[in-house]
XYZ file of C-alpha atoms in Angstrom:
726
model
C 45.804 -0.356 28.403
C 46.968 0.635 24.807
C 45.235 4.003 24.297
C 44.389 3.379 20.923
C 42.211 0.624 22.050
C 39.668 3.328 23.043
C 39.687 4.826 19.429
C 36.197 4.678 18.073
C 35.921 2.782 14.862
C 33.764 2.958 11.811
C 32.113 -0.243 11.945
C 29.267 -1.496 10.051
C 27.132 -3.841 11.964
C 24.636 -6.125 10.383
C 22.177 -7.924 12.394
C 21.162 -10.859 10.489
C 20.183 -14.393 10.899
C 20.057 -16.677 7.953
C 18.215 -19.972 8.386
C 17.598 -21.670 4.974
C 14.895 -24.098 4.429
C 14.978 -24.765 0.752
C 12.771 -27.778 0.724
C 9.244 -26.412 1.299
C 6.360 -28.596 0.238
C 5.425 -27.682 -3.249
C 9.122 -26.457 -3.708
C 8.743 -23.071 -2.437
C 12.036 -21.637 -1.288
C 12.014 -19.410 1.784
C 14.711 -18.215 4.318
C 14.631 -16.186 7.388
C 16.277 -12.898 7.528
C 16.738 -10.260 10.420
C 17.965 -6.809 8.975
C 19.632 -4.052 10.879
C 22.915 -2.292 10.722
C 24.842 0.800 12.200
C 28.215 2.038 12.063
C 30.260 3.525 14.887
C 31.648 7.191 15.056
C 35.403 7.504 14.754
C 37.485 10.425 16.323
C 41.034 10.464 16.594
C 41.940 11.665 19.998
C 43.826 14.952 20.258
C 47.439 15.005 20.359
C 47.440 12.259 17.540
C 48.689 13.472 13.871
C 48.054 11.590 10.753
C 51.419 9.997 9.750
C 53.103 12.012 7.072
C 54.406 9.536 4.049
C 57.174 12.145 3.211
C 58.708 11.443 6.707
C 59.128 7.648 5.960
C 62.350 6.128 5.525
C 63.372 4.395 2.225
C 62.967 1.134 3.906
C 59.490 1.888 5.006
C 58.536 3.049 1.513
C 59.833 -0.361 0.141
C 57.265 -2.204 2.423
C 54.712 -1.229 -0.462
C 56.415 -3.869 -2.936
C 54.872 -6.916 -2.236
C 54.413 -10.325 -3.871
C 51.738 -13.130 -4.074
C 52.150 -15.523 -1.239
C 54.041 -13.303 1.094
C 53.049 -13.310 4.617
C 52.690 -10.198 6.902
C 51.615 -9.570 10.329
C 48.623 -7.110 11.158
C 47.179 -5.872 14.289
C 43.573 -5.953 14.487
C 41.006 -5.297 17.329
C 40.341 -7.902 19.952
C 36.819 -7.007 19.770
C 35.432 -4.236 17.356
C 32.284 -3.605 19.768
C 34.400 -3.265 23.134
C 37.388 -1.082 24.223
C 39.711 -4.170 24.251
C 42.872 -3.386 22.419
C 44.666 -5.306 19.580
C 45.816 -8.626 18.682
C 48.265 -9.920 15.953
C 47.310 -12.076 13.052
C 49.271 -13.506 10.020
C 47.857 -12.862 6.770
C 48.851 -13.940 3.152
C 48.798 -11.535 0.111
C 46.491 -13.416 -2.403
C 45.666 -10.752 -5.068
C 47.166 -7.634 -6.163
C 45.980 -5.043 -8.770
C 46.912 -1.294 -9.598
C 44.781 -0.014 -6.789
C 44.319 -2.718 -4.227
C 45.947 -5.552 -2.300
C 43.971 -8.450 -0.956
C 45.194 -9.993 2.271
C 43.500 -12.927 4.043
C 43.902 -14.329 7.338
C 46.046 -17.482 7.038
C 43.446 -19.416 9.226
C 40.820 -18.486 6.764
C 42.348 -18.929 3.445
C 40.933 -21.765 1.534
C 38.738 -22.470 4.255
C 36.175 -19.733 4.048
C 37.754 -17.571 1.584
C 39.305 -18.934 -1.695
C 40.884 -17.504 -4.756
C 37.669 -16.752 -6.449
C 36.421 -14.670 -3.494
C 39.742 -12.762 -3.770
C 39.373 -12.114 -7.498
C 35.808 -10.894 -7.158
C 37.019 -8.150 -4.649
C 39.642 -6.980 -7.010
C 36.896 -6.939 -9.988
C 34.421 -5.115 -7.544
C 37.132 -2.654 -6.277
C 38.702 -1.934 -9.683
C 36.854 -3.036 -12.620
C 33.020 -3.053 -12.236
C 30.184 -2.499 -10.040
C 26.370 -3.422 -10.407
C 24.145 -2.297 -12.900
C 22.494 0.223 -10.419
C 26.032 1.919 -10.177
C 26.662 5.538 -11.582
C 29.194 3.804 -13.892
C 29.014 0.086 -13.905
C 32.214 0.048 -15.901
C 34.267 1.147 -12.823
C 35.193 -0.534 -9.671
C 34.250 1.035 -6.097
C 37.669 2.474 -5.554
C 37.718 3.974 -9.013
C 34.216 5.437 -8.624
C 35.174 6.896 -5.170
C 38.449 8.430 -6.148
C 36.685 10.232 -9.066
C 33.659 11.305 -7.100
C 35.062 11.917 -3.429
C 38.586 12.072 -3.833
C 41.888 10.480 -3.019
C 42.546 8.066 0.095
C 45.277 9.195 2.540
C 47.975 6.625 1.214
C 49.763 6.789 4.760
C 52.064 4.250 3.757
C 52.909 5.858 0.162
C 52.293 2.650 -2.016
C 49.458 4.005 -3.768
C 47.081 1.084 -2.536
C 44.211 0.251 -0.373
C 44.418 -2.999 1.445
C 41.527 -5.169 1.989
C 42.126 -7.417 4.922
C 39.681 -10.480 5.150
C 39.422 -11.998 8.448
C 36.830 -13.356 11.056
C 36.362 -10.090 12.611
C 36.079 -10.299 16.455
C 32.468 -9.333 16.895
C 30.996 -11.924 19.284
C 29.162 -13.628 16.255
C 27.586 -17.074 16.790
C 25.069 -18.410 14.098
C 22.931 -19.873 16.977
C 22.953 -17.495 19.889
C 24.140 -14.035 18.630
C 23.370 -13.756 14.668
C 24.543 -10.145 14.333
C 28.002 -9.536 12.711
C 30.298 -6.573 11.902
C 30.619 -6.853 8.183
C 33.579 -4.300 8.013
C 35.238 -1.366 9.433
C 37.850 1.229 9.019
C 40.147 1.818 11.823
C 41.837 5.325 12.457
C 44.667 3.863 14.289
C 46.048 2.601 11.106
C 46.571 6.289 10.057
C 49.126 7.321 12.722
C 52.941 6.381 12.850
C 53.874 2.932 13.922
C 56.844 4.345 15.845
C 54.314 6.129 18.310
C 54.511 4.551 21.765
C 50.764 4.333 22.295
C 49.404 2.686 18.780
C 49.352 -0.577 17.394
C 47.858 0.466 14.016
C 49.287 -0.919 10.761
C 50.258 2.540 9.063
C 48.363 1.424 5.954
C 45.006 2.566 4.381
C 43.118 -0.559 5.293
C 39.537 -1.789 5.049
C 38.790 -4.844 7.174
C 36.080 -7.112 5.620
C 34.338 -10.243 7.408
C 34.815 -13.612 6.361
C 32.270 -15.354 8.981
C 29.431 -15.254 7.980
C 30.536 -12.288 5.285
C 31.988 -14.740 2.875
C 28.187 -15.979 2.336
C 26.923 -12.164 2.096
C 29.119 -10.877 -0.573
C 27.111 -7.882 -1.771
C 26.416 -6.890 1.861
C 30.108 -6.944 2.548
C 30.689 -5.004 -0.622
C 28.093 -2.493 0.301
C 29.818 -2.031 3.704
C 33.264 -1.786 1.980
C 31.901 1.132 -0.133
C 30.779 2.830 2.975
C 33.912 2.356 4.987
C 35.865 3.395 1.850
C 34.140 6.886 2.102
C 35.243 7.226 5.759
C 38.781 6.294 4.532
C 38.766 9.139 1.913
C 37.038 11.621 4.009
C 39.781 11.211 6.745
C 42.251 12.388 4.190
C 40.544 15.775 3.766
C 38.755 16.505 7.348
C 39.524 13.805 9.955
C 37.060 15.955 12.296
C 34.224 15.866 10.153
C 30.665 16.085 11.785
C 29.267 12.343 12.134
C 26.176 13.288 10.473
C 27.781 14.535 7.332
C 30.446 11.842 7.233
C 27.823 9.085 7.640
C 25.378 10.572 5.339
C 28.298 10.692 2.545
C 28.916 7.052 3.504
C 25.354 5.909 2.989
C 25.507 7.781 -0.296
C 28.601 6.084 -1.393
C 26.951 2.428 -1.281
C 24.302 3.784 -3.551
C 26.674 5.348 -6.054
C 28.493 2.164 -6.380
C 25.247 0.411 -7.002
C 24.497 -1.515 -3.881
C 21.112 -1.284 -2.327
C 22.568 -0.079 1.362
C 19.804 1.063 3.906
C 16.456 2.309 2.918
C 15.024 5.660 3.894
C 11.833 4.383 5.804
C 13.113 4.511 9.315
C 13.471 8.402 8.549
C 10.274 8.945 6.748
C 8.066 7.440 9.548
C 9.824 9.702 12.067
C 10.622 12.974 10.381
C 10.760 14.948 13.654
C 14.482 14.421 14.148
C 17.065 17.061 13.448
C 19.165 16.593 10.271
C 22.510 17.317 12.298
C 21.579 15.149 15.424
C 23.761 12.001 15.302
C 23.070 9.030 18.060
C 24.087 6.042 16.031
C 20.553 4.938 15.364
C 19.050 3.515 12.136
C 16.748 6.616 11.812
C 20.098 8.705 11.671
C 21.482 6.689 8.800
C 18.208 6.949 6.876
C 17.972 10.648 7.247
C 21.467 11.820 6.423
C 21.464 9.311 3.342
C 18.290 10.695 2.063
C 19.567 14.328 2.517
C 22.777 13.502 0.827
C 20.638 11.802 -2.225
C 18.663 14.992 -2.276
C 21.594 17.251 -2.367
C 23.366 15.121 -4.941
C 20.342 15.563 -7.324
C 19.737 19.235 -6.598
C 23.354 20.402 -6.799
C 25.218 17.503 -8.636
C 28.028 15.240 -8.013
C 30.627 17.977 -8.002
C 28.788 19.449 -4.895
C 29.260 15.930 -3.187
C 32.989 15.998 -3.844
C 33.212 19.494 -2.398
C 31.234 18.353 0.644
C 34.077 15.673 1.138
C 36.833 18.041 0.621
C 35.700 21.080 2.384
C 38.082 21.805 5.316
C 35.001 23.193 7.295
C 32.854 20.751 9.407
C 29.141 19.827 9.393
C 26.962 22.880 8.725
C 29.817 25.104 7.709
C 30.871 22.579 5.044
C 27.053 22.302 3.722
C 26.820 26.187 3.828
C 29.991 26.665 1.880
C 28.832 23.984 -0.884
C 25.157 25.390 -1.127
C 26.628 28.863 -1.415
C 28.871 27.679 -4.400
C 26.278 25.464 -6.420
C 22.871 27.533 -5.422
C 23.795 31.108 -4.816
C 21.555 32.750 -2.653
C 20.205 29.854 -0.871
C 21.037 29.346 2.692
C 21.436 26.208 4.516
C 18.136 26.678 6.371
C 16.398 27.242 3.311
C 17.837 24.423 1.608
C 16.784 21.918 4.463
C 13.450 23.474 4.515
C 12.874 22.722 0.765
C 14.111 19.147 1.340
C 11.611 18.636 3.779
C 8.870 19.729 1.195
C 10.628 17.355 -1.331
C 10.224 14.458 1.044
C 6.452 15.110 1.232
C 5.686 15.814 -2.241
C 8.513 14.243 -4.420
C 7.110 15.936 -7.499
C 8.710 17.994 -10.516
C 9.079 21.045 -8.234
C 10.099 19.684 -5.251
C 11.575 16.152 -5.573
C 14.146 13.654 -6.325
C 13.938 13.603 -10.149
C 12.546 10.044 -10.806
C 13.553 8.317 -7.516
C 10.615 6.991 -5.561
C 10.241 7.351 -1.967
C 8.292 5.736 0.549
C 5.498 8.013 1.559
C 5.817 10.015 4.746
C 3.973 8.914 7.689
C 2.632 11.835 9.455
C 3.108 12.522 13.189
C -0.724 12.956 13.707
C -3.529 12.027 11.444
C -7.043 13.286 11.935
C -10.029 11.947 10.393
C -12.548 13.694 12.428
C -13.306 17.432 13.501
C -13.060 19.328 15.649
C -9.654 18.699 17.176
C -8.726 19.800 20.678
C -5.665 21.490 21.601
C -2.523 19.611 20.379
C 0.662 20.577 22.135
C 4.161 19.585 20.663
C 7.721 20.575 19.665
C 9.694 20.294 16.494
C 13.488 19.793 16.503
C 16.337 21.836 14.972
C 16.742 21.456 11.429
C 13.343 19.322 11.178
C 9.792 19.279 10.138
C 6.852 17.515 11.610
C 3.800 16.629 9.608
C -0.018 16.541 10.648
C -2.541 15.307 8.397
C -6.320 16.324 8.252
C -8.474 14.156 5.959
C -12.062 14.199 7.221
C -14.962 16.535 7.697
C -15.804 19.910 6.541
C -14.989 23.517 7.279
C -11.494 23.132 8.538
C -9.849 25.949 10.300
C -6.689 25.610 12.216
C -5.382 27.881 15.052
C -1.793 27.755 15.394
C 0.544 29.318 18.145
C 4.227 29.366 18.462
C 4.200 31.464 21.563
C 5.537 34.501 20.371
C 8.492 33.100 18.334
C 8.831 34.179 14.632
C 11.835 31.755 13.858
C 9.377 28.619 13.208
C 7.697 27.966 9.807
C 4.156 26.551 9.214
C 3.243 25.559 5.727
C -0.131 24.210 4.563
C -0.463 21.669 1.640
C -3.766 20.757 0.034
C -4.310 17.856 -2.258
C -6.710 17.997 -5.149
C -6.147 17.705 -8.995
C -3.170 20.271 -8.353
C -1.300 20.285 -4.870
C -0.909 23.589 -3.557
C 1.917 24.817 -1.025
C 1.039 27.751 1.267
C 3.565 29.348 3.856
C 1.286 30.638 6.888
C 1.968 34.016 7.963
C 2.336 34.397 11.600
C 1.031 37.510 13.401
C 3.279 39.684 15.893
C 2.417 36.956 18.571
C 3.575 34.119 16.613
C 0.137 32.812 15.877
C -2.231 32.403 13.015
C -5.652 31.235 12.041
C -5.536 29.135 8.937
C -8.876 29.207 7.066
C -9.482 26.144 4.442
C -12.824 26.858 3.293
C -12.702 24.462 0.215
C -11.854 21.595 2.651
C -14.305 18.555 2.399
C -15.547 19.855 -0.875
C -12.964 20.991 -3.372
C -10.408 18.816 -1.721
C -10.392 16.391 1.161
C -6.829 16.195 2.512
C -4.649 18.703 3.836
C -1.310 18.584 5.642
C 0.269 21.152 8.326
C 3.887 21.001 8.145
C 5.741 22.632 11.125
C 9.472 23.299 10.686
C 12.248 24.737 12.877
C 15.130 25.623 10.503
C 17.988 26.956 13.187
C 20.033 25.342 15.790
C 19.620 28.171 18.389
C 17.526 25.609 20.328
C 17.267 21.826 20.422
C 13.560 22.040 19.676
C 10.752 24.838 19.914
C 7.101 24.290 21.242
C 4.013 24.821 19.244
C 0.342 24.471 19.908
C -2.711 23.946 17.510
C -6.338 23.256 17.582
C -8.712 22.814 14.706
C -12.624 23.474 14.123
C -14.937 21.878 11.592
C -17.699 19.289 11.378
C -17.813 15.606 10.891
C -15.471 13.371 9.438
C -14.975 9.410 9.450
C -13.570 6.546 11.519
C -10.781 4.649 10.380
C -10.740 1.023 11.189
C -7.421 -0.744 10.928
C -7.391 -4.507 10.464
C -4.537 -6.721 11.231
C -3.763 -10.278 11.661
C -0.373 -9.597 13.453
C 0.273 -8.483 16.922
C 2.485 -5.611 15.956
C 5.879 -7.088 16.367
C 7.794 -8.263 13.311
C 9.840 -11.431 14.643
C 11.917 -11.690 11.394
C 11.805 -11.478 7.547
C 10.955 -14.224 5.313
C 12.907 -14.197 1.985
C 11.975 -16.241 -1.107
C 14.658 -17.687 -3.497
C 15.139 -19.606 -6.602
C 11.831 -18.109 -7.611
C 11.352 -15.688 -10.698
C 8.221 -13.974 -9.094
C 6.367 -14.385 -5.658
C 3.178 -13.264 -4.207
C 2.005 -13.446 -0.633
C -1.372 -12.563 0.730
C -3.354 -11.793 3.697
C -7.144 -12.455 4.317
C -9.109 -10.039 6.426
C -12.351 -11.701 7.462
C -14.147 -9.191 9.628
C -15.554 -7.044 6.771
C -19.280 -7.233 6.958
C -20.469 -3.793 5.847
C -19.616 -1.732 2.767
C -16.442 0.078 3.422
C -13.840 2.226 1.492
C -10.369 1.268 1.511
C -7.980 4.171 2.663
C -4.673 2.391 2.491
C -2.611 -0.693 2.737
C 0.496 -1.012 5.080
C 3.157 -3.454 4.594
C 6.374 -4.150 6.495
C 9.137 -5.092 4.012
C 12.887 -5.883 4.387
C 13.913 -4.670 0.999
C 13.160 -1.587 -1.030
C 12.737 -3.763 -4.398
C 9.546 -2.463 -6.046
C 6.425 -4.229 -5.129
C 2.823 -4.380 -6.602
C -0.337 -4.644 -4.417
C -3.689 -6.419 -5.383
C -7.175 -6.103 -3.717
C -9.318 -9.298 -4.053
C -12.856 -9.276 -2.736
C -14.196 -12.521 -3.808
C -12.027 -15.394 -2.178
C -8.228 -15.622 -1.927
C -7.982 -17.111 -5.525
C -10.445 -14.708 -7.106
C -9.353 -11.939 -9.810
C -8.235 -8.998 -8.274
C -10.278 -5.897 -8.560
C -7.699 -3.259 -7.995
C -3.957 -3.355 -8.587
C -0.975 -0.762 -8.097
C 2.391 -1.180 -9.140
C 5.869 -0.089 -8.892
C 5.687 0.822 -5.148
C 9.038 1.355 -3.549
C 8.767 0.378 0.249
C 10.595 1.238 3.128
C 13.345 -1.150 4.459
C 12.596 -2.692 7.772
C 9.577 -0.502 8.399
C 5.777 0.211 7.725
C 4.955 1.419 4.386
C 1.736 2.894 4.002
C 0.145 2.976 0.357
C -2.773 5.410 0.242
C -5.625 4.146 -2.028
C -8.216 6.721 -0.833
C -8.414 8.247 -4.379
C -9.167 5.012 -5.818
C -12.607 4.661 -4.521
C -12.320 1.026 -3.632
C -15.647 -0.270 -1.856
C -15.486 -3.747 -0.237
C -18.241 -5.501 1.722
C -16.896 -9.047 2.214
C -13.704 -10.786 3.546
C -11.040 -9.094 1.504
C -7.591 -10.193 0.533
C -4.396 -7.971 0.117
C -1.754 -9.686 -2.036
C 1.957 -8.465 -2.639
C 3.999 -9.474 -5.464
C 7.541 -8.619 -6.328
C 9.149 -9.431 -9.575
C 12.390 -11.392 -8.301
C 12.406 -12.372 -4.534
C 10.356 -11.126 -1.531
C 11.656 -10.040 1.744
C 8.663 -9.510 4.056
C 7.907 -9.116 7.622
C 6.506 -12.173 9.537
C 5.153 -12.575 12.831
C 5.319 -16.063 14.182
C 3.711 -15.494 17.429
C 0.202 -14.646 15.908
C -2.105 -17.380 14.374
C -1.917 -17.080 10.690
C -4.246 -20.250 9.970
C -6.890 -18.998 7.599
C -5.360 -15.748 6.865
C -1.832 -16.157 5.488
C -1.104 -17.286 1.979
C 1.753 -17.868 -0.589
C 1.151 -18.500 -4.293
C 2.476 -21.621 -5.624
C 1.772 -23.090 -8.942
C -0.575 -20.056 -10.104
C -2.637 -20.167 -7.055
C -2.743 -19.399 -3.273
C -2.329 -21.840 -0.656
C -2.332 -21.497 3.183
C 1.010 -20.907 4.665
C 0.099 -22.956 7.399
C -0.077 -26.063 4.911
C 3.712 -25.787 4.373
C 6.582 -26.773 6.679
C 10.308 -26.091 6.630
C 12.542 -29.071 5.939
C 13.260 -29.629 9.430
C 9.638 -30.027 10.075
C 9.036 -26.629 11.489
C 5.386 -25.358 10.723
C 4.799 -22.215 9.227
C 1.681 -20.926 10.965
C 2.428 -17.265 11.731
C 1.194 -14.329 9.753
C 2.554 -11.632 7.115
C 3.008 -8.164 8.116
C 0.250 -6.732 6.068
C -2.624 -4.483 7.262
C -5.849 -2.836 5.621
C -7.013 0.398 6.756
C -10.778 0.948 6.201
C -13.148 4.357 6.211
C -16.426 4.368 7.759
C -18.201 7.547 7.527
C -19.831 9.426 10.342
C -23.294 10.777 9.849
C -23.432 14.339 11.532
C -27.074 15.628 12.411
C -26.853 19.515 12.511
C -30.357 20.044 13.042
C -32.145 20.610 16.337
C -35.839 20.669 17.352
C -34.854 22.103 20.717
C -35.506 25.862 21.390
C -32.499 25.896 23.636
C -30.170 27.588 21.316
C -27.676 30.205 20.885
C -28.872 32.224 18.004
C -27.515 33.658 14.910
C -24.832 32.414 12.278
C -22.961 29.308 12.540
C -19.880 31.370 13.924
C -19.972 34.450 16.166
C -17.286 36.770 14.925
C -15.792 39.296 17.279
C -13.135 41.661 16.790
C -11.514 43.271 20.006
C -11.801 46.803 18.360
C -15.743 46.392 18.557
C -15.551 46.718 22.096
C -18.137 43.895 22.970
C -19.864 41.055 21.338
C -23.655 40.172 22.052
C -24.440 36.502 22.589
C -28.076 36.030 21.961
C -29.985 32.800 22.972
C -33.411 31.133 23.528
C -34.567 28.326 26.087
C -36.901 25.798 25.759
C -38.152 25.623 29.127
C -38.466 28.212 31.909
C -35.616 28.160 34.402
C -32.326 29.491 35.493
C -29.553 29.565 32.781
C -25.784 29.475 32.750
C -23.226 30.097 29.964
C -19.744 29.290 29.747
C -16.831 30.330 27.378
C -13.972 27.695 26.991
C -10.804 27.958 24.805
C -9.675 24.959 22.646
C -8.139 23.460 25.566
C -11.434 23.250 27.451
C -10.301 25.867 29.950
C -13.093 28.102 31.200
C -12.286 31.811 30.011
C -15.439 33.313 31.169
C -18.941 32.365 32.522
C -22.290 34.131 33.029
C -24.944 32.819 35.538
C -28.399 34.409 34.553
C -30.401 35.027 37.616
C -34.012 34.685 37.641
C -36.363 32.595 35.536
C -35.814 32.893 31.730
C -38.952 32.438 29.713
C -39.101 30.300 26.511
C -40.142 31.924 23.153
C -38.078 35.051 24.028
C -34.669 35.985 23.041
C -32.023 36.648 25.906
C -28.659 37.764 25.534
C -25.263 38.312 27.482
C -22.234 40.283 26.361
C -18.406 39.547 26.345
C -15.869 42.246 26.258
C -12.795 39.978 25.099
C -11.523 39.705 28.470
C -10.932 36.554 30.830
C -12.227 36.090 34.349
C -8.999 37.735 35.768
C -9.712 41.058 33.580
C -6.952 40.076 31.100
C -7.423 40.300 27.265
C -7.770 36.872 25.781
C -5.887 35.413 23.073
C -6.854 35.466 19.401
C -8.263 32.093 18.300
C -11.471 29.710 18.522
C -13.580 29.499 21.554
C -16.811 27.513 22.246
C -19.941 29.090 23.912
C -21.848 26.559 26.072
C -25.543 27.317 26.961
C -26.821 25.007 30.033
C -30.137 24.819 31.380
C -31.702 22.453 33.840
C -33.006 20.062 31.094
C -30.827 21.036 27.811
C -27.759 22.664 26.544
C -26.308 24.127 23.327
C -22.995 24.901 21.821
C -21.853 27.516 19.529
C -18.248 28.545 18.191
C -16.982 32.148 18.320
C -13.730 33.507 16.802
C -12.152 36.058 18.438
C -9.357 38.560 16.771
C -7.417 41.021 18.784
């Protein structure tokens, strides 16, 4: 087998299915869309060197002088998704400019690809990019040369070849709707005289014609992504995948194409920045980091990242030192994880709206028993507290000092407070204003090192009260596909939630979108076509993931069936669950009023009786009765405070009825630390007491933290909290 058939490729895979139904009743245009996409990781095998243009013969250099209509043989992959070697194809040169040559497989020319397609590619690569581009007056190639660097120019003709073909990727419109929209092949960067290569000795980007010819923007976005890989290869062919892919993700957005969104990462943040497993979360994470880096350090920093001869973290360290002296890579990444949460003037993306982070854990009631976990290298996890009062958190990193804990509180102003760990890697975090001055706090746990893949932590929280969260949904949790509107200037869809019978406060709305085009949400509590009682605009959703829009501060109370509508100025791409019954709860707006989605059919007669991926989260307060008429109680203040240096602590108690008494001291995990069995009959109306010396049942000094004392009689019981400080 040809050794180069095992060369990994930069492959952009788009899992997409387009089924167009333009003739819905009432003229509503919708199509079904599946959205995914990954890119393979290229590494040239050791022992193979990039071909040197200066070593080419004069005859080889003259191959760069081409004429329109010329036919040339190219070698392409038998299957870009498998180790399958090469096949040859004949392609015709159909367009030439100063920077690019457009070649088209002769079996595709004037069938799926015509002269207009070729001319549009020349315009996109050399002359102009979309309005969202950093410079719409320049093409993709011109922009990337300016902001990243030069392609390798392995054949010395000063041009990049765009070869349009039906990429061999197992695509079938009915049975396998995923397709590879384009790729860059390292095999083209080695000498054609080498006995083990079938590369083409040229700077080539391969672009798909089937079904890519129908998806021009997606193919151009892919082309800008793959072009960065080609340029990066010129400067560092062994660049770490996380950095290389992050730069390519940024390249698409630099050129004004939507590319992938960031929601896949912001909903799963506990994943190391430098880890690369070719998952969608990896693209979202590295693309977001590169966006942050460009905004904080500038575009010259991005260019230096491409051209720096170190790899991965080494390159990032060099660039950060150059553009932000005194800031280390771990500090930079830590501040990035703060920016992902706050995105404000001090920590943020300078005007770019992000989907909100979805915390790893959310707590609405106190207390919280022990929570063990781990945080990965160069990552942060977020833990939100938003219910109850008297919040105090005990944090333990088991002796480690290289882990960071940070507390954020949210009121009129947001506070950011690093947590100081004691010598044992632990801390008690007191938030006395919680539940009064502010009602939301987030604990961020960060490990900004790569000595270990992850480090362990443990925390618990004490406090009183909170509320229950009720999540209302009409779907089964699985997005079967997206539905996209077209040929409409604006579109609204809505879900109706019928199970609201008592007054409830709206906490948030969740939506599952397929585009990050800004959306607006409306709340309607008096019928699907009633006026909305609340609206929030200009929300940037995650792509292909849940976006949660927090509405708690808006104080919206509903007490009857409530509708949530989503509006987009142009077209909407929203998740759809075809397996759930949407009759009576899924609606779409036509002719200025909402009608049931189930009243519509596609032009093939298929009914649309599923439901939208929209959810509503409600708050229901918990009433806490802190009074007790029982005489069975542990006396004293709300807390028993005990510092080990005091020697012992007295635990006073009374009982309601005469009898034997037992007391137990538990840690936050519910493990028994110490116990007392009071022999003899204890009389009511008198105060009794036991003593604790700070040691457990084995005679070892207990750890600092929060404990619970439980008093038990034959008929009654009582509990009190104890704070122990060594």
